[in-house]
Amino acid sequence: MIFLLWGAFTGSRLVPLHVPGPFAGETSFTYQSESEGGQLSDGRVRIAVGPDGALPAGAETSEDVAVAVQSGRNKLIQLPDDARAVSVNGTGIAPGGAVPVEDGTVSMTAKGTLSFAAERGLQMEPIWLPSPEAVVGRFIEVMANGYQNHSLWEHIGASLLRVLAGFSLGALVGIPLGYAMGLSGWFRGWFDPIVEFMRPVPPLALIPLVIIWFGIWETGKVVLLFLAALWVMAIAARAGVSGVRISKIHAAYSLGASKWQILRHVIVPNSLPEIFTGARVAMGVCWGTVVAAELVAAQMGAGMMIIAAAKFQLTDIVMMGIILIGLIGFGIDMLMRQAESRLVPWKGRG
Amino acid sequence: MPGLTLNNISMRFDLPNGSHVQALQDVSLHLAKGELLSVLGPSGCGKTTLLNIVAGFLAPTSGEITLNGHAVRGPDAERGMVFQEGALFEWMNVRDNVSFGPRMAGRRKSDYLPEVDRLLEIVGLKDFRDKAIYELSGGMQQRVALARCLANDPDVILMDEPLGALDALTREKMQALVLKLWKETGKTVMLITHSVEEALLLGERLIVMAPRPGRIHKEYRLPFAELGAGMDLREVKKHPDFGTTREEILSMIWNMEEEIMGHMEPAS
Ligand SMILES: Nc1ncnc2c1ncn2[C@@H]1O[C@H](COP(=O)(O)OP(=O)(O)O)[C@@H](O)[C@H]1O
Ligand SMILES: [Mg+2]
């Protein structure tokens, strides 16, 4: 659906229906002009609208003017003998005024010069929104040649590696912290306020502080992602522990299990579904955060790629990057779901 | 003295708002080894609290419990527990659930597996031993819970409404199974139930508890469990004494609940 709209508004060859595009081809309008001496004369302007700036066929005569206009641009029209136009297609025109003509609009500048702009239609110009095939073409090109000194895979790999490092560290610290909070009132007392306060702080809001403390490069990014994952994982692990049914603990005790055995064989496995839910959320947050962090500063990465392309108005690379980022985010979530249904198949069925 | 003895057990819960609930007041009981005691009473009369104290999950405010002469302190494998639902370990298959106790005790596989498989056969789950818990019906899950408890060979089995979540037909079948297991293993059992019929069918003895404060109101000695070992439980229910005892207990509990309602302020 979105793709069809996208194609329709960019004149894509991949979709059958388009909204009206910019005019291309030849058109003309007539004018009446007044020379400095007050003499009126009629004439005609023939216009070729196209990408290459070729003049329309046929020779210019004393009252016939030929001009070439690029699609989507304006073109000033110099009338013969510096005459001033007074009407266009029989309609009077004054400085600042405009007359709609076939396939475009003729307007008069403040100084009295005519200007023609071809019909733009409803389609977007590539600089705003490139067509799907342009994006695909760019994708193939960037895949082959890379962008900004790095291959596409290096960019994406760099982002994924940061996410993996930050998430792993966050889980490594967050899960034990969550367990400790779930099991010990002392830990809960100390860390609950911190966790509850840090949880709603968007990781992006930490960027300035992280830059000050850890610098702008890899360390800073990994620390940021670590923080993004840490609170989510701690809260998930805590919820997993306190969510255990008391009857399970009681049953294990009266089957002769020790405290440690209950922790290892009951509390930890019982918390896994919650931890997986947390991990999915944390991965999503990390992926979003890494892209944003790369927008701020990076030498490679998916976010760096699109912000660099945006500076050069390479909208097709920006589009390609956004689509890739979306697809990878989706892919990460799918992988996490798969791992979940394989590793904790009892989730939601207790 | 062999068996389970409760000596003047009282339990008082202090509530956060400063008031308190006297959940149990001077409850004294003795269960001989191998006896099956049913416990009935209106809800809120302290049945679960009493069972939790015997299991060792709660320490009584006063009173003492002894099992075969030694004082009971904290939960222990000698006192097994069967809950109404949700106490199985979903991350283990049926067999691992049943073998949980022996495994935690560090016993060798060759030592406990034959017994685990024998129990699975008795409860009718031999072909389900590799299945996940969530693949089983409610009735099958309770069979696993029974087998898991028995695999640990406890002296006393405590059951808190173990069949309460099952549909009527499954429940009848499970009652027969509980009776059969009790007869075969000779365990001392304390069974809490909401169903007067179940209490009559399964209990050699039956106590009816009264609320506010929770205490033993009346005690019965029953012949039906003995009868049920040799005949269909439906036949037992036709016994003339069965109906009269059931009616007597039902109206007793009915009156208690009426009284509880009377205590409450009318909503205005
Ligand atoms: N942990 C607790 N804290 C406070 N009050 C409790 C607690 N456990 C039980 N009670 C109260 O003790 C009484 C007996 O409860 P319970 O043993 O669950 O009754 P039953 O199992 O017979 O329905 C009830 O009034 C209940 O509200
Ligand atoms: Mg209860």
Coordinates of N, CA and C in Angstrom, one line a residue, chain B residues 108-214:
Chain B
R108 N 21.1 -40.9 42.8 CA 21.6 -41.3 41.5 C 20.4 -41.6 40.6
K109 N 20.5 -41.4 39.3 CA 19.4 -41.6 38.3 C 19.0 -43.1 38.4
S110 N 19.9 -44.0 38.4 CA 19.6 -45.4 38.4 C 18.8 -45.8 39.7
D111 N 19.0 -45.0 40.7 CA 18.4 -45.2 42.0 C 16.9 -44.8 42.0
Y112 N 16.6 -43.6 41.4 CA 15.2 -43.1 41.5 C 14.3 -43.3 40.3
L113 N 15.0 -43.5 39.1 CA 14.2 -43.5 37.8 C 13.1 -44.7 37.8
P114 N 13.5 -45.9 38.3 CA 12.5 -47.0 38.3 C 11.3 -46.6 39.1
E115 N 11.5 -46.0 40.2 CA 10.4 -45.6 41.1 C 9.5 -44.5 40.4
V116 N 10.2 -43.5 39.8 CA 9.5 -42.4 39.1 C 8.6 -43.0 38.0
D117 N 9.2 -43.9 37.2 CA 8.4 -44.5 36.1 C 7.2 -45.4 36.7
R118 N 7.5 -46.0 37.8 CA 6.4 -46.8 38.4 C 5.3 -45.9 38.8
L119 N 5.6 -44.8 39.4 CA 4.6 -43.9 39.9 C 3.8 -43.3 38.7
L120 N 4.6 -43.0 37.6 CA 3.9 -42.4 36.4 C 2.9 -43.4 35.9
E121 N 3.3 -44.7 36.0 CA 2.4 -45.7 35.5 C 1.1 -45.8 36.4
I122 N 1.3 -45.7 37.7 CA 0.2 -45.8 38.6 C -0.8 -44.7 38.4
V123 N -0.3 -43.4 38.1 CA -1.2 -42.3 37.9 C -1.7 -42.2 36.5
G124 N -1.2 -43.2 35.6 CA -1.7 -43.2 34.3 C -1.1 -42.3 33.3
L125 N 0.2 -41.9 33.6 CA 0.9 -40.9 32.7 C 2.1 -41.5 32.1
K126 N 2.2 -42.9 32.0 CA 3.4 -43.5 31.5 C 3.8 -43.0 30.1
D127 N 2.7 -42.8 29.3 CA 3.0 -42.4 27.9 C 3.2 -40.9 27.8
F128 N 3.0 -40.2 28.9 CA 3.1 -38.7 28.8 C 4.4 -38.2 29.5
R129 N 5.3 -39.1 29.8 CA 6.4 -38.7 30.7 C 7.3 -37.7 30.0
D130 N 7.4 -37.7 28.7 CA 8.3 -36.7 28.0 C 7.5 -35.4 27.6
K131 N 6.3 -35.4 27.9 CA 5.5 -34.2 27.5 C 5.8 -33.0 28.4
A132 N 5.5 -31.8 27.8 CA 5.6 -30.6 28.6 C 4.4 -30.5 29.4
I133 N 4.5 -29.8 30.6 CA 3.4 -29.6 31.5 C 2.2 -28.9 30.8
Y134 N 2.5 -27.9 30.0 CA 1.4 -27.1 29.4 C 0.7 -27.9 28.3
E135 N 1.2 -29.1 28.0 CA 0.5 -29.9 27.0 C -0.6 -30.8 27.7
L136 N -0.6 -30.8 29.0 CA -1.5 -31.7 29.7 C -2.8 -31.0 30.2
S137 N -3.8 -31.7 30.3 CA -5.1 -31.2 30.9 C -4.9 -30.9 32.4
G138 N -5.9 -30.2 32.9 CA -5.8 -29.9 34.4 C -5.8 -31.2 35.2
G139 N -6.6 -32.2 34.9 CA -6.6 -33.4 35.6 C -5.3 -34.1 35.5
M140 N -4.7 -34.2 34.4 CA -3.4 -34.8 34.2 C -2.3 -34.1 35.0
Q141 N -2.4 -32.7 35.0 CA -1.4 -32.0 35.8 C -1.5 -32.3 37.3
Q142 N -2.7 -32.5 37.8 CA -2.8 -32.9 39.2 C -2.3 -34.3 39.4
R143 N -2.4 -35.2 38.4 CA -1.8 -36.5 38.6 C -0.3 -36.4 38.7
V144 N 0.3 -35.4 37.9 CA 1.8 -35.2 38.0 C 2.1 -34.7 39.4
A145 N 1.3 -33.8 39.9 CA 1.5 -33.2 41.2 C 1.5 -34.3 42.3
L146 N 0.5 -35.3 42.2 CA 0.5 -36.4 43.1 C 1.7 -37.3 43.0
A147 N 2.1 -37.6 41.8 CA 3.2 -38.5 41.6 C 4.5 -37.8 42.1
R148 N 4.6 -36.5 41.9 CA 5.8 -35.7 42.3 C 6.0 -35.8 43.8
C149 N 4.8 -35.6 44.5 CA 4.8 -35.7 45.9 C 5.2 -37.1 46.4
L150 N 4.6 -38.1 45.8 CA 4.9 -39.5 46.2 C 6.3 -39.9 45.9
A151 N 6.9 -39.4 44.8 CA 8.3 -39.8 44.5 C 9.3 -39.4 45.5
N152 N 8.9 -38.5 46.4 CA 9.8 -38.0 47.4 C 9.6 -38.8 48.7
D153 N 8.6 -39.7 48.7 CA 8.3 -40.6 49.8 C 8.2 -39.9 51.1
P154 N 7.3 -38.9 51.2 CA 7.1 -38.1 52.5 C 6.4 -39.0 53.5
D155 N 6.5 -38.6 54.8 CA 5.7 -39.2 55.8 C 4.3 -38.7 55.8
V156 N 4.1 -37.5 55.5 CA 2.8 -36.9 55.6 C 2.5 -36.2 54.2
I157 N 1.3 -36.3 53.7 CA 1.0 -35.5 52.5 C -0.1 -34.5 52.8
L158 N 0.2 -33.3 52.5 CA -0.8 -32.2 52.8 C -1.4 -31.7 51.5
M159 N -2.7 -31.7 51.4 CA -3.3 -31.3 50.2 C -4.3 -30.2 50.4
D160 N -4.1 -29.1 49.7 CA -5.0 -27.9 49.8 C -5.9 -27.8 48.6
E161 N -7.1 -28.3 48.7 CA -8.1 -28.3 47.6 C -7.4 -28.8 46.3
P162 N -6.9 -30.0 46.4 CA -6.1 -30.5 45.2 C -7.0 -30.7 44.0
L163 N -8.3 -30.9 44.1 CA -9.1 -31.2 43.0 C -10.1 -30.1 42.7
G164 N -9.8 -28.9 43.4 CA -10.8 -27.8 43.4 C -10.9 -27.2 42.0
A165 N -9.9 -27.3 41.1 CA -10.0 -26.6 39.9 C -10.4 -27.6 38.7
L166 N -10.8 -28.8 39.1 CA -11.2 -29.7 38.0 C -12.7 -29.8 37.8
D167 N -13.0 -30.2 36.6 CA -14.5 -30.4 36.3 C -15.0 -31.6 37.0
A168 N -16.3 -31.7 37.1 CA -16.9 -32.7 38.0 C -16.5 -34.2 37.6
L169 N -16.5 -34.5 36.4 CA -16.2 -35.9 36.0 C -14.7 -36.2 36.3
T170 N -13.8 -35.3 35.9 CA -12.4 -35.5 36.2 C -12.2 -35.6 37.7
R171 N -12.9 -34.8 38.4 CA -12.8 -34.8 39.8 C -13.1 -36.2 40.4
E172 N -14.2 -36.8 40.0 CA -14.6 -38.1 40.5 C -13.5 -39.1 40.2
K173 N -13.0 -39.1 39.0 CA -11.9 -40.0 38.7 C -10.7 -39.8 39.6
M174 N -10.4 -38.6 39.9 CA -9.2 -38.2 40.7 C -9.5 -38.6 42.1
Q175 N -10.7 -38.5 42.6 CA -11.0 -38.9 44.0 C -10.7 -40.4 44.1
A176 N -11.1 -41.2 43.1 CA -10.8 -42.6 43.2 C -9.3 -42.9 43.2
L177 N -8.6 -42.1 42.4 CA -7.1 -42.2 42.4 C -6.5 -41.9 43.7
V178 N -6.9 -40.8 44.3 CA -6.4 -40.4 45.6 C -6.6 -41.5 46.6
L179 N -7.8 -42.1 46.6 CA -8.2 -43.1 47.6 C -7.3 -44.3 47.4
K180 N -7.1 -44.7 46.1 CA -6.3 -45.8 45.7 C -4.8 -45.6 46.2
L181 N -4.3 -44.4 45.9 CA -2.9 -44.1 46.3 C -2.7 -44.2 47.8
W182 N -3.7 -43.6 48.5 CA -3.6 -43.6 49.9 C -3.6 -45.0 50.5
K183 N -4.5 -45.9 49.9 CA -4.6 -47.3 50.4 C -3.3 -48.0 50.1
E184 N -2.7 -47.8 48.9 CA -1.5 -48.5 48.5 C -0.3 -48.0 49.2
T185 N -0.2 -46.7 49.5 CA 1.1 -46.2 50.1 C 1.0 -46.1 51.6
G186 N -0.2 -46.1 52.1 CA -0.3 -46.0 53.6 C 0.2 -44.7 54.2
K187 N 0.1 -43.6 53.4 CA 0.6 -42.3 53.9 C -0.4 -41.7 54.8
T188 N 0.2 -40.8 55.7 CA -0.7 -40.0 56.5 C -1.1 -38.8 55.6
V189 N -2.4 -38.5 55.5 CA -2.8 -37.5 54.6 C -3.7 -36.5 55.3
M190 N -3.5 -35.2 55.1 CA -4.4 -34.2 55.5 C -4.9 -33.5 54.3
L191 N -6.3 -33.6 54.1 CA -6.9 -33.1 52.8 C -7.9 -32.0 53.1
I192 N -7.6 -30.8 52.6 CA -8.5 -29.7 52.7 C -9.4 -29.8 51.5
T193 N -10.7 -29.6 51.6 CA -11.5 -29.6 50.5 C -12.7 -28.7 50.7
H194 N -13.3 -28.2 49.7 CA -14.6 -27.4 49.7 C -15.8 -28.3 49.6
S195 N -15.5 -29.5 49.1 CA -16.6 -30.4 48.7 C -16.9 -31.3 49.9
V196 N -18.1 -31.2 50.4 CA -18.5 -32.1 51.5 C -18.5 -33.6 51.1
E197 N -19.0 -33.8 49.9 CA -18.9 -35.2 49.3 C -17.5 -35.8 49.3
E198 N -16.6 -35.0 48.8 CA -15.2 -35.4 48.7 C -14.6 -35.7 50.1
A199 N -15.0 -34.8 51.1 CA -14.5 -35.0 52.4 C -15.0 -36.3 53.0
L200 N -16.3 -36.6 52.7 CA -16.9 -37.8 53.3 C -16.3 -39.1 52.6
L201 N -16.1 -39.0 51.3 CA -15.7 -40.1 50.5 C -14.2 -40.5 50.9
L202 N -13.4 -39.5 51.1 CA -12.0 -39.8 51.2 C -11.5 -39.9 52.6
G203 N -12.2 -39.2 53.5 CA -11.6 -39.1 54.9 C -12.1 -40.2 55.8
E204 N -11.1 -40.8 56.5 CA -11.4 -41.7 57.6 C -12.0 -40.9 58.8
R205 N -11.4 -39.7 58.9 CA -11.9 -38.8 59.9 C -12.1 -37.5 59.2
L206 N -13.0 -36.6 59.8 CA -13.3 -35.4 59.2 C -13.5 -34.3 60.3
I207 N -12.8 -33.2 60.1 CA -13.1 -32.1 61.0 C -13.8 -31.0 60.3
V208 N -14.7 -30.4 60.9 CA -15.4 -29.2 60.4 C -14.9 -28.0 61.2
M209 N -14.3 -27.0 60.5 CA -13.8 -25.9 61.2 C -14.8 -24.7 61.2
A210 N -14.7 -23.9 62.2 CA -15.6 -22.7 62.3 C -14.7 -21.4 62.3
P211 N -15.2 -20.3 61.8 CA -14.4 -19.1 61.6 C -14.5 -18.2 62.8
R212 N -13.6 -17.2 62.8 CA -13.6 -16.1 63.8 C -13.7 -16.5 65.2
P213 N -12.7 -16.9 65.9 CA -11.5 -17.3 65.3 C -11.5 -18.7 64.8
G214 N -10.6 -19.1 63.9 CA -10.6 -20.4 63.3 C -10.4 -21.5 64.3

